Amino acid sequence: MGSNGNAMGTAQLLIPIFKEEGYEFWSIRMKTLLRSQDLLDLVEQSYADPDNEGKLQENRKKDSKALVIIQQAVHDNVFLRIAAATTSKQAWLILQKAFQGDSRVLVVKLQSLRRDFETLMMKNGESIADFLSQTTTIISQMQTYGQRLRIKL
């Protein structure tokens, strides 16, 4: 019987497929997946070409692995947008700009969510569970767009 190797390394990853809707949740799942493979920093910051040829080859290989994961995580219609990307960071930024928007779009989305949160009231006949679910959804969306919340007890 042969060696199984590292179970995590040989296990097939469940890659969430992005189909042009739900970018925020997809990107959170992808960040977790990329972090689990020690690739997220590379995707978000790219890599400098080090003087060490061995390290350069290792970085290129890791970047190619990250790019493959990103390419496999999108539907064919979305793939067309990133097909020409040569690095994982390029592909990630293309998707981010296309589906999350630039900083102005994020500001508008956050303002809208803050307004929703500030005007949130429990309706007559609404269960506490439903109200908490609605509140949690808004808070999660705000955090997805980068809003840091401090909870005071």
Short mmCIF file of C-alpha atoms in Angstrom, two decimals:
data_model
loop_
_atom_site.label_atom_id
_atom_site.label_comp_id
_atom_site.label_asym_id
_atom_site.label_seq_id
_atom_site.Cartn_x
_atom_site.Cartn_y
_atom_site.Cartn_z
CA MET A 1 0.00 0.00 0.00
CA GLY A 2 1.35 3.45 -0.94
CA SER A 3 1.64 6.46 1.26
CA ASN A 4 -1.38 8.71 1.44
CA GLY A 5 0.69 11.84 1.92
CA ASN A 6 -0.86 14.89 3.48
CA ALA A 7 -4.64 14.46 3.55
CA MET A 8 -5.22 18.20 3.14
CA GLY A 9 -2.81 18.40 0.23
CA THR A 10 -4.40 15.55 -1.68
CA ALA A 11 -8.01 16.25 -0.81
CA GLN A 12 -9.91 17.86 -3.63
CA LEU A 13 -10.94 21.41 -2.80
CA LEU A 14 -14.56 22.43 -3.07
CA ILE A 15 -14.30 25.61 -5.08
CA PRO A 16 -17.31 27.96 -5.02
CA ILE A 17 -18.38 28.95 -8.54
CA PHE A 18 -19.13 32.63 -9.17
CA LYS A 19 -21.92 33.26 -11.68
CA GLU A 20 -22.09 37.08 -11.67
CA GLU A 21 -24.27 37.29 -8.55
CA GLY A 22 -23.32 37.29 -4.89
CA TYR A 23 -19.78 38.54 -5.40
CA GLU A 24 -19.37 39.58 -1.77
CA PHE A 25 -20.08 36.12 -0.37
CA TRP A 26 -18.11 34.40 -3.12
CA SER A 27 -15.06 36.59 -2.44
CA ILE A 28 -15.18 35.78 1.29
CA ARG A 29 -15.27 32.05 0.50
CA MET A 30 -12.46 32.43 -2.01
CA LYS A 31 -10.29 34.37 0.44
CA THR A 32 -10.74 31.58 2.97
CA LEU A 33 -9.88 28.96 0.36
CA LEU A 34 -6.82 30.87 -0.85
CA ARG A 35 -5.69 31.49 2.75
CA SER A 36 -5.99 27.75 3.47
CA GLN A 37 -3.58 27.12 0.59
CA ASP A 38 -1.21 29.89 1.77
CA LEU A 39 -1.94 31.90 -1.39
CA LEU A 40 -4.04 34.87 -0.26
CA ASP A 41 -1.13 37.23 0.44
CA LEU A 42 0.26 36.48 -3.00
CA VAL A 43 -3.10 37.22 -4.66
CA GLU A 44 -3.66 40.46 -2.76
CA GLN A 45 -0.10 41.81 -2.88
CA SER A 46 1.53 39.94 -5.78
CA TYR A 47 5.22 39.18 -5.40
CA ALA A 48 8.44 41.01 -6.04
CA ASP A 49 10.98 39.30 -8.24
CA PRO A 50 13.58 38.29 -5.67
CA ASP A 51 17.25 37.95 -6.53
CA ASN A 52 17.07 34.31 -5.45
CA GLU A 53 16.13 32.30 -8.56
CA GLY A 54 14.74 29.44 -6.47
CA LYS A 55 12.41 31.77 -4.56
CA LEU A 56 11.32 33.42 -7.82
CA GLN A 57 10.39 30.03 -9.30
CA GLU A 58 8.51 29.12 -6.11
CA ASN A 59 6.56 32.40 -6.20
CA ARG A 60 5.67 31.93 -9.87
CA LYS A 61 4.48 28.40 -9.18
CA LYS A 62 2.34 29.55 -6.23
CA ASP A 63 0.93 32.40 -8.33
CA SER A 64 0.02 29.97 -11.11
CA LYS A 65 -1.72 27.74 -8.56
CA ALA A 66 -3.71 30.73 -7.25
CA LEU A 67 -4.61 31.78 -10.80
CA VAL A 68 -5.85 28.26 -11.60
CA ILE A 69 -8.04 28.28 -8.48
CA ILE A 70 -9.52 31.66 -9.41
CA GLN A 71 -10.11 30.58 -13.02
CA GLN A 72 -11.83 27.39 -11.88
CA ALA A 73 -13.99 29.36 -9.47
CA VAL A 74 -15.82 31.36 -12.12
CA HIS A 75 -18.51 30.50 -14.64
CA ASP A 76 -17.53 30.62 -18.33
CA ASN A 77 -19.25 33.99 -18.80
CA VAL A 78 -17.13 35.48 -16.02
CA PHE A 79 -13.99 33.64 -17.13
CA LEU A 80 -13.98 35.65 -20.36
CA ARG A 81 -13.21 38.76 -18.29
CA ILE A 82 -10.09 37.24 -16.72
CA ALA A 83 -8.89 34.97 -19.53
CA ALA A 84 -6.04 37.33 -20.47
CA ALA A 85 -4.83 37.82 -16.87
CA THR A 86 -1.34 36.47 -16.39
CA THR A 87 -1.19 36.72 -12.59
CA SER A 88 -3.59 35.86 -9.82
CA LYS A 89 -3.57 39.47 -8.62
CA GLN A 90 -4.59 40.72 -12.08
CA ALA A 91 -7.50 38.28 -12.23
CA TRP A 92 -8.59 39.12 -8.67
CA LEU A 93 -8.53 42.88 -9.32
CA ILE A 94 -10.49 42.51 -12.58
CA LEU A 95 -13.23 40.60 -10.76
CA GLN A 96 -13.20 42.97 -7.81
CA LYS A 97 -13.54 46.05 -10.00
CA ALA A 98 -16.22 44.50 -12.20
CA PHE A 99 -18.44 43.09 -9.47
CA GLN A 100 -17.67 45.01 -6.29
CA GLY A 101 -17.00 48.38 -7.83
CA ASP A 102 -14.49 51.06 -7.03
CA SER A 103 -14.18 52.95 -3.77
CA ARG A 104 -16.99 55.38 -4.68
CA VAL A 105 -19.40 52.50 -5.25
CA LEU A 106 -18.39 50.97 -1.91
CA VAL A 107 -19.01 54.26 -0.11
CA VAL A 108 -22.52 54.48 -1.59
CA LYS A 109 -23.29 50.86 -0.68
CA LEU A 110 -22.07 51.41 2.88
CA GLN A 111 -24.13 54.59 3.23
CA SER A 112 -27.21 52.70 2.09
CA LEU A 113 -26.55 49.87 4.54
CA ARG A 114 -25.94 52.31 7.41
CA ARG A 115 -29.27 53.99 6.64
CA ASP A 116 -30.98 50.57 6.57
CA PHE A 117 -29.39 49.73 9.92
CA GLU A 118 -30.26 53.06 11.55
CA THR A 119 -33.91 52.86 10.46
CA LEU A 120 -34.29 49.20 11.37
CA MET A 121 -37.28 48.63 13.62
CA MET A 122 -39.11 45.52 14.67
CA LYS A 123 -42.52 45.34 13.00
CA ASN A 124 -45.74 44.37 14.76
CA GLY A 125 -46.10 40.61 14.68
CA GLU A 126 -42.47 40.08 13.61
CA SER A 127 -40.66 37.40 15.57
CA ILE A 128 -37.46 38.20 17.42
CA ALA A 129 -35.68 35.56 15.34
CA ASP A 130 -36.73 37.27 12.07
CA PHE A 131 -35.69 40.69 13.36
CA LEU A 132 -32.31 39.38 14.52
CA SER A 133 -31.82 37.63 11.19
CA GLN A 134 -32.49 40.87 9.32
CA THR A 135 -30.15 42.78 11.65
CA THR A 136 -27.40 40.20 11.29
CA THR A 137 -27.72 40.26 7.50
CA ILE A 138 -27.24 44.03 7.36
CA ILE A 139 -24.27 43.89 9.76
CA SER A 140 -22.65 41.10 7.73
CA GLN A 141 -23.09 43.06 4.51
CA MET A 142 -21.53 46.13 6.13
CA GLN A 143 -18.55 44.07 7.26
CA THR A 144 -18.24 42.57 3.79
CA TYR A 145 -17.81 46.08 2.38
CA GLY A 146 -15.08 46.83 4.91
CA GLN A 147 -17.04 48.52 7.70
CA ARG A 148 -15.47 47.86 11.08
CA LEU A 149 -18.02 47.69 13.86
CA ARG A 150 -17.41 48.06 17.57
CA ILE A 151 -19.98 46.45 19.80
CA LYS A 152 -20.51 48.05 23.19
CA LEU A 153 -22.14 46.02 25.92
#
